PDB file of C-alpha atoms in Angstrom:
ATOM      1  CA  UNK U  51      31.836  -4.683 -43.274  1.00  0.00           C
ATOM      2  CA  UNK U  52      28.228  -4.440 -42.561  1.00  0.00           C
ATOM      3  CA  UNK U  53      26.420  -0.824 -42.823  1.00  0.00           C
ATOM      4  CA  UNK U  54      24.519  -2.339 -39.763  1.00  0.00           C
ATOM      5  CA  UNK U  55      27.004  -2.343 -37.152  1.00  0.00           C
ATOM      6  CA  UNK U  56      28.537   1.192 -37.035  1.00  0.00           C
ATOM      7  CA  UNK U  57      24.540   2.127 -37.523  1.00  0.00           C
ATOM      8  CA  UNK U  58      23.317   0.084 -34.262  1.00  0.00           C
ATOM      9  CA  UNK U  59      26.581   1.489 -32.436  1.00  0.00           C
ATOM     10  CA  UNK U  60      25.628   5.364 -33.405  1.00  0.00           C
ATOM     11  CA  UNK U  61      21.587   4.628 -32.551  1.00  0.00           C
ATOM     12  CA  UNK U  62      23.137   3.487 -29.085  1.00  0.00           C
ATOM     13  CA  UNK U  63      25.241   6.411 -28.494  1.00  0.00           C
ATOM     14  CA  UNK U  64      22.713   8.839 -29.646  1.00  0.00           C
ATOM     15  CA  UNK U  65      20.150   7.794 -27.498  1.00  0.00           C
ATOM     16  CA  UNK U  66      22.787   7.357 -24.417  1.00  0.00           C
ATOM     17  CA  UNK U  67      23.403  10.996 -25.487  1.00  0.00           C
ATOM     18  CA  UNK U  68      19.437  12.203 -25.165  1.00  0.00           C
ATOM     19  CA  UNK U  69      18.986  10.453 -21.988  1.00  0.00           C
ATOM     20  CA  UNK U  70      21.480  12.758 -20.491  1.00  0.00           C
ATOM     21  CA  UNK U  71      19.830  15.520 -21.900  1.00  0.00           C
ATOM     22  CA  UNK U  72      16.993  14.905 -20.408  1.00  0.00           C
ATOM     23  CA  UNK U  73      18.044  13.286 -17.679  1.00  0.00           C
ATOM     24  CA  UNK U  74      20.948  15.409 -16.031  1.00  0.00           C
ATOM     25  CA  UNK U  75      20.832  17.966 -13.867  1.00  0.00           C
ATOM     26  CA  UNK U  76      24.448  18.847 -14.251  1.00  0.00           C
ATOM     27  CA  UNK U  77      25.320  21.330 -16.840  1.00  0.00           C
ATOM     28  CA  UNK U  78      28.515  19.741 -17.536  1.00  0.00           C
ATOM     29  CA  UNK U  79      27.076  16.502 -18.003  1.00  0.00           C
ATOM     30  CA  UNK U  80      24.512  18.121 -20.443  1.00  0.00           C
ATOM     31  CA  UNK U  81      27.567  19.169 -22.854  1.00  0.00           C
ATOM     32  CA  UNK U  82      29.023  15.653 -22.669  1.00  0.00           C
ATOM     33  CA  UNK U  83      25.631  14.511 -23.801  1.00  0.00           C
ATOM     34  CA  UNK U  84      25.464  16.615 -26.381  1.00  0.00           C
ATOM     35  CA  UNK U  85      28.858  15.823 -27.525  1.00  0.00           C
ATOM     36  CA  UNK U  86      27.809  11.948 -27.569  1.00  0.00           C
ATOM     37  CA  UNK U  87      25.109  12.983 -30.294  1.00  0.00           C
ATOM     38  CA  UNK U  88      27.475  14.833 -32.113  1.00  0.00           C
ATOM     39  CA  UNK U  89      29.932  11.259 -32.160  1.00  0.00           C
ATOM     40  CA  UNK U  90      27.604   8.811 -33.239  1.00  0.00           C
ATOM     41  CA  UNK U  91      26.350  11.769 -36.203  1.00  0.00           C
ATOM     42  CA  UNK U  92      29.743  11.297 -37.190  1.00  0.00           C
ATOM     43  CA  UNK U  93      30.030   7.454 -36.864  1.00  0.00           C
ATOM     44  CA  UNK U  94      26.892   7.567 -39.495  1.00  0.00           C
ATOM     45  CA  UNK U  95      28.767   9.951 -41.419  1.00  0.00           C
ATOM     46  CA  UNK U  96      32.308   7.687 -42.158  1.00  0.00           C
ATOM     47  CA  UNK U  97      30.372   4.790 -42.416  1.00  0.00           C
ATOM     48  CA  UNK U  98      27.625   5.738 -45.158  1.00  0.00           C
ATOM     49  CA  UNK U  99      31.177   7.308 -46.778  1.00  0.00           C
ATOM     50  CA  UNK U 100      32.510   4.252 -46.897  1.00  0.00           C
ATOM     51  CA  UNK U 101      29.406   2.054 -48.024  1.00  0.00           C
ATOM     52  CA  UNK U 102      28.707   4.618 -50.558  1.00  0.00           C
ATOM     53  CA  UNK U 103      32.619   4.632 -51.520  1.00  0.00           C
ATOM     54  CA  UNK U 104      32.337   8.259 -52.266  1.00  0.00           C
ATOM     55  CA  UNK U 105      35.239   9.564 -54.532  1.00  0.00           C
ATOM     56  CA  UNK U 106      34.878  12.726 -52.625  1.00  0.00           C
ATOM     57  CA  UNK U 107      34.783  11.144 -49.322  1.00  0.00           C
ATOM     58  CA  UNK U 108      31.818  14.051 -48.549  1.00  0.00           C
ATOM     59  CA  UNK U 109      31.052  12.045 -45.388  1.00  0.00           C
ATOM     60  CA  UNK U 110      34.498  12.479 -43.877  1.00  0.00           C
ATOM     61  CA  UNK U 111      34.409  15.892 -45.117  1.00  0.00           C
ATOM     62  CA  UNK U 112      31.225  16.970 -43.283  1.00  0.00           C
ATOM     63  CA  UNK U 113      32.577  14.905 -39.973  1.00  0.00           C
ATOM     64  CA  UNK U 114      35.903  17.385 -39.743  1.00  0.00           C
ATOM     65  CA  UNK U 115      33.743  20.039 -39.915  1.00  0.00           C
ATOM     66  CA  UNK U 116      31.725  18.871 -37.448  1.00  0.00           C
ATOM     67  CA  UNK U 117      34.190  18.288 -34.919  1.00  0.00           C
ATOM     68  CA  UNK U 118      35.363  21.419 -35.520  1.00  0.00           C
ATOM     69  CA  UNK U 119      31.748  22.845 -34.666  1.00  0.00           C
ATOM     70  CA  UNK U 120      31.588  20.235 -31.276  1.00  0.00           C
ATOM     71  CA  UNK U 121      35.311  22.041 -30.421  1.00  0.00           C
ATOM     72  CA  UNK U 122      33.858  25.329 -30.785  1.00  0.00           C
ATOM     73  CA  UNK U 123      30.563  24.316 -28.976  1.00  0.00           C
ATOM     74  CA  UNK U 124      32.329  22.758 -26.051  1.00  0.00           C
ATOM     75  CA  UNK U 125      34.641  25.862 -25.643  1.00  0.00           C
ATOM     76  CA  UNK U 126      32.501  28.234 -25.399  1.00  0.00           C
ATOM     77  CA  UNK U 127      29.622  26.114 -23.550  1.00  0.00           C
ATOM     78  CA  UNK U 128      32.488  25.620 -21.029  1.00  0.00           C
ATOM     79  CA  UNK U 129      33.171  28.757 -20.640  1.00  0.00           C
ATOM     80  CA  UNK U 130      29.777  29.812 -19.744  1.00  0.00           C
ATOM     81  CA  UNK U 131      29.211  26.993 -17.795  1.00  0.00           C
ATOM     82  CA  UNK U 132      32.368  28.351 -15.396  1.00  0.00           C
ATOM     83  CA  UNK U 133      30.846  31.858 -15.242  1.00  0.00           C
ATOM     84  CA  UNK U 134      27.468  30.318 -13.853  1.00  0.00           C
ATOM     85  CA  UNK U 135      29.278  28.205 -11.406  1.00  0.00           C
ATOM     86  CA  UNK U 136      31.306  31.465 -10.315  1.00  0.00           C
ATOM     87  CA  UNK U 137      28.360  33.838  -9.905  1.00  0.00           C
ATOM     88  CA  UNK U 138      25.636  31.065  -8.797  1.00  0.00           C
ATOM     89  CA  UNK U 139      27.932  28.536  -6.692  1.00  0.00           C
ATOM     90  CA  UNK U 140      26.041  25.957  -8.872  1.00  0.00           C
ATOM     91  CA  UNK U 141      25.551  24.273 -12.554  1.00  0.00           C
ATOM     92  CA  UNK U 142      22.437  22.598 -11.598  1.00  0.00           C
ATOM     93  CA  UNK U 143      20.003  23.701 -15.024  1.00  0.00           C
ATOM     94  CA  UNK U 144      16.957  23.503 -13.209  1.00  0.00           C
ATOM     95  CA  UNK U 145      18.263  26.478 -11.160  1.00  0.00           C
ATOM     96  CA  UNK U 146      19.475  28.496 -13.992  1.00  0.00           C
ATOM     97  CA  UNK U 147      15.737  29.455 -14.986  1.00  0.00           C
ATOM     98  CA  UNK U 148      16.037  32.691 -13.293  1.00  0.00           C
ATOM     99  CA  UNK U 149      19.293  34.139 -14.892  1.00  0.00           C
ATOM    100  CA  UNK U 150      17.578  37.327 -16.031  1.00  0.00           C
ATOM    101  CA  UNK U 151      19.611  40.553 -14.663  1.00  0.00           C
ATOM    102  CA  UNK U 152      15.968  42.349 -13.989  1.00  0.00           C
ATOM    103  CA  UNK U 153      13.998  40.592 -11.965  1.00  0.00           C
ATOM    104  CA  UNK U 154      10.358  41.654 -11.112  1.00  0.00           C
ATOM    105  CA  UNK U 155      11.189  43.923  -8.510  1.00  0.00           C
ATOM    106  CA  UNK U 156      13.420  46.231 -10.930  1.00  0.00           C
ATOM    107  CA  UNK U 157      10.522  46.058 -14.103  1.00  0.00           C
ATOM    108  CA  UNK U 158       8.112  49.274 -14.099  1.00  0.00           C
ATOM    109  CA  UNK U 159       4.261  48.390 -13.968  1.00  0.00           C
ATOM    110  CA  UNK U 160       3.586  49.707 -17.004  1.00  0.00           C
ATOM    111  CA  UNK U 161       5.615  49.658 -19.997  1.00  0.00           C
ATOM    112  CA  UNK U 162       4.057  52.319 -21.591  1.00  0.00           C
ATOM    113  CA  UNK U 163       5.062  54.582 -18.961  1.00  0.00           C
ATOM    114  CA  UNK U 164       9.094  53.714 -18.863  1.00  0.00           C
ATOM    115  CA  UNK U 165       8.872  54.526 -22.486  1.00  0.00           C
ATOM    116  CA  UNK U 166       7.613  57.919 -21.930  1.00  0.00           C
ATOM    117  CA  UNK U 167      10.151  57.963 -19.094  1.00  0.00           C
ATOM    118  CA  UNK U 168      12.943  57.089 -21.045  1.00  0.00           C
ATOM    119  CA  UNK U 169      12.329  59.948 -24.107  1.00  0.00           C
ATOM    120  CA  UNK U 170      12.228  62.481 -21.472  1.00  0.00           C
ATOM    121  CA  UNK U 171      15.592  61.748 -19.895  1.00  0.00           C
ATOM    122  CA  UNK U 172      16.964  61.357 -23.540  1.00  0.00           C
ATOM    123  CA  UNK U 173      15.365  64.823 -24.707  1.00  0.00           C
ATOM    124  CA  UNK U 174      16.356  66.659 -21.258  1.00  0.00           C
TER     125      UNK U 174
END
Protein backbone atom coordinates (compact mmCIF):
# COMPACT_ATOMS: atom_id res chain seq x y z
CA UNK A 1 0.00 0.00 0.00
CA UNK A 2 0.91 3.45 -0.92
CA UNK A 3 1.85 6.08 2.01
CA UNK A 4 -0.05 8.44 -0.45
CA UNK A 5 -3.48 7.36 -0.16
CA UNK A 6 -4.32 7.26 3.60
CA UNK A 7 -2.18 10.78 3.41
CA UNK A 8 -4.55 12.47 0.61
CA UNK A 9 -7.63 10.87 2.59
CA UNK A 10 -6.42 12.57 6.13
CA UNK A 11 -5.44 16.13 4.13
CA UNK A 12 -9.21 15.82 2.95
CA UNK A 13 -10.71 15.22 6.22
CA UNK A 14 -8.63 17.71 7.97
CA UNK A 15 -9.44 20.43 5.91
CA UNK A 16 -13.34 19.27 5.76
CA UNK A 17 -12.72 19.50 9.55
CA UNK A 18 -11.32 23.42 9.49
CA UNK A 19 -13.96 24.51 7.20
CA UNK A 20 -16.43 23.73 9.86
CA UNK A 21 -14.51 25.48 12.22
CA UNK A 22 -14.61 28.31 10.58
CA UNK A 23 -17.49 27.97 8.92
CA UNK A 24 -20.28 26.85 11.50
CA UNK A 25 -22.23 28.66 13.54
CA UNK A 26 -23.46 25.70 15.47
CA UNK A 27 -21.56 24.73 18.48
CA UNK A 28 -22.28 21.20 18.01
CA UNK A 29 -21.17 21.18 14.61
CA UNK A 30 -17.89 22.92 15.79
CA UNK A 31 -17.06 19.69 18.04
CA UNK A 32 -17.78 17.36 15.11
CA UNK A 33 -15.27 19.43 13.24
CA UNK A 34 -12.92 19.23 15.59
CA UNK A 35 -13.34 15.61 16.00
CA UNK A 36 -12.76 15.21 12.04
CA UNK A 37 -9.16 16.77 12.68
CA UNK A 38 -8.58 14.62 15.40
CA UNK A 39 -9.53 11.33 12.74
CA UNK A 40 -7.50 12.08 9.93
CA UNK A 41 -4.34 12.93 12.83
CA UNK A 42 -4.91 9.48 13.52
CA UNK A 43 -5.25 8.10 9.92
CA UNK A 44 -1.52 9.77 9.54
CA UNK A 45 -0.65 8.17 12.64
CA UNK A 46 -1.46 4.11 11.64
CA UNK A 47 -0.34 4.71 8.39
CA UNK A 48 3.30 6.26 8.93
CA UNK A 49 3.20 3.09 11.69
CA UNK A 50 2.79 0.90 9.21
CA UNK A 51 5.19 2.38 6.42
CA UNK A 52 7.73 2.80 9.04
CA UNK A 53 6.91 -0.92 10.34
CA UNK A 54 7.63 0.21 13.80
CA UNK A 55 8.39 -2.75 16.23
CA UNK A 56 6.76 -0.64 18.81
CA UNK A 57 3.86 0.25 16.76
CA UNK A 58 4.38 4.05 18.53
CA UNK A 59 1.90 5.31 15.91
CA UNK A 60 -0.96 3.12 17.07
CA UNK A 61 0.13 3.82 20.46
CA UNK A 62 -0.17 7.63 20.27
CA UNK A 63 -3.70 7.12 18.19
CA UNK A 64 -5.39 5.19 21.45
CA UNK A 65 -4.36 7.84 23.36
CA UNK A 66 -5.69 10.17 21.28
CA UNK A 67 -9.02 8.89 21.04
CA UNK A 68 -9.05 8.67 24.43
CA UNK A 69 -8.29 12.57 24.60
CA UNK A 70 -11.22 13.21 21.55
CA UNK A 71 -13.64 10.97 24.19
CA UNK A 72 -12.75 13.14 26.93
CA UNK A 73 -12.94 16.36 24.74
CA UNK A 74 -16.31 15.51 23.31
CA UNK A 75 -17.74 14.72 26.84
CA UNK A 76 -17.08 17.42 28.43
CA UNK A 77 -17.46 19.93 25.30
CA UNK A 78 -20.96 18.33 25.26
CA UNK A 79 -21.67 18.93 28.36
CA UNK A 80 -21.04 22.54 28.23
CA UNK A 81 -22.49 22.88 25.10
CA UNK A 82 -26.05 21.59 26.91
CA UNK A 83 -25.60 24.11 29.76
CA UNK A 84 -25.36 27.05 27.11
CA UNK A 85 -28.31 25.79 25.25
CA UNK A 86 -30.23 25.57 28.73
CA UNK A 87 -29.38 29.03 30.06
CA UNK A 88 -29.15 30.89 26.48
CA UNK A 89 -31.98 28.94 24.42
CA UNK A 90 -29.15 28.84 21.79
CA UNK A 91 -25.58 27.22 20.64
CA UNK A 92 -25.07 29.72 18.01
CA UNK A 93 -20.95 30.79 18.90
CA UNK A 94 -21.27 34.05 17.55
CA UNK A 95 -23.74 34.74 20.41
CA UNK A 96 -21.75 33.23 23.11
CA UNK A 97 -19.26 36.34 23.10
CA UNK A 98 -20.98 37.82 25.97
CA UNK A 99 -20.97 34.87 28.53
CA UNK A 100 -19.27 36.93 31.23
CA UNK A 101 -21.45 36.80 34.64
CA UNK A 102 -20.52 40.77 35.18
CA UNK A 103 -21.46 42.69 32.63
CA UNK A 104 -20.68 46.50 32.45
CA UNK A 105 -23.43 47.58 34.42
CA UNK A 106 -22.26 45.46 37.63
CA UNK A 107 -18.14 46.60 37.13
CA UNK A 108 -17.17 49.72 39.48
CA UNK A 109 -15.61 52.77 37.51
CA UNK A 110 -12.61 52.56 39.05
CA UNK A 111 -10.78 49.61 40.06
CA UNK A 112 -8.73 51.18 42.38
CA UNK A 113 -11.58 52.12 44.39
CA UNK A 114 -13.39 48.42 44.71
CA UNK A 115 -10.04 47.43 45.99
CA UNK A 116 -10.07 49.84 48.74
CA UNK A 117 -13.73 48.82 49.07
CA UNK A 118 -13.15 45.37 49.35
CA UNK A 119 -10.19 45.60 52.37
CA UNK A 120 -12.57 47.58 54.31
CA UNK A 121 -15.43 45.09 54.33
CA UNK A 122 -12.73 42.33 54.94
CA UNK A 123 -11.06 44.36 57.94
CA UNK A 124 -14.63 45.50 59.41
Amino acid sequence: MHLAYPAVLAVLLFCVGVYGVLARRNAILVLMSVELMLNAVNLNLVAFDVWLRDTLHAGQALTLFTIAIAAAEIGIGLAIVLMVYRNRGTSDVDRLRDTAENGPADRPADPTRAVSDEKTEATA
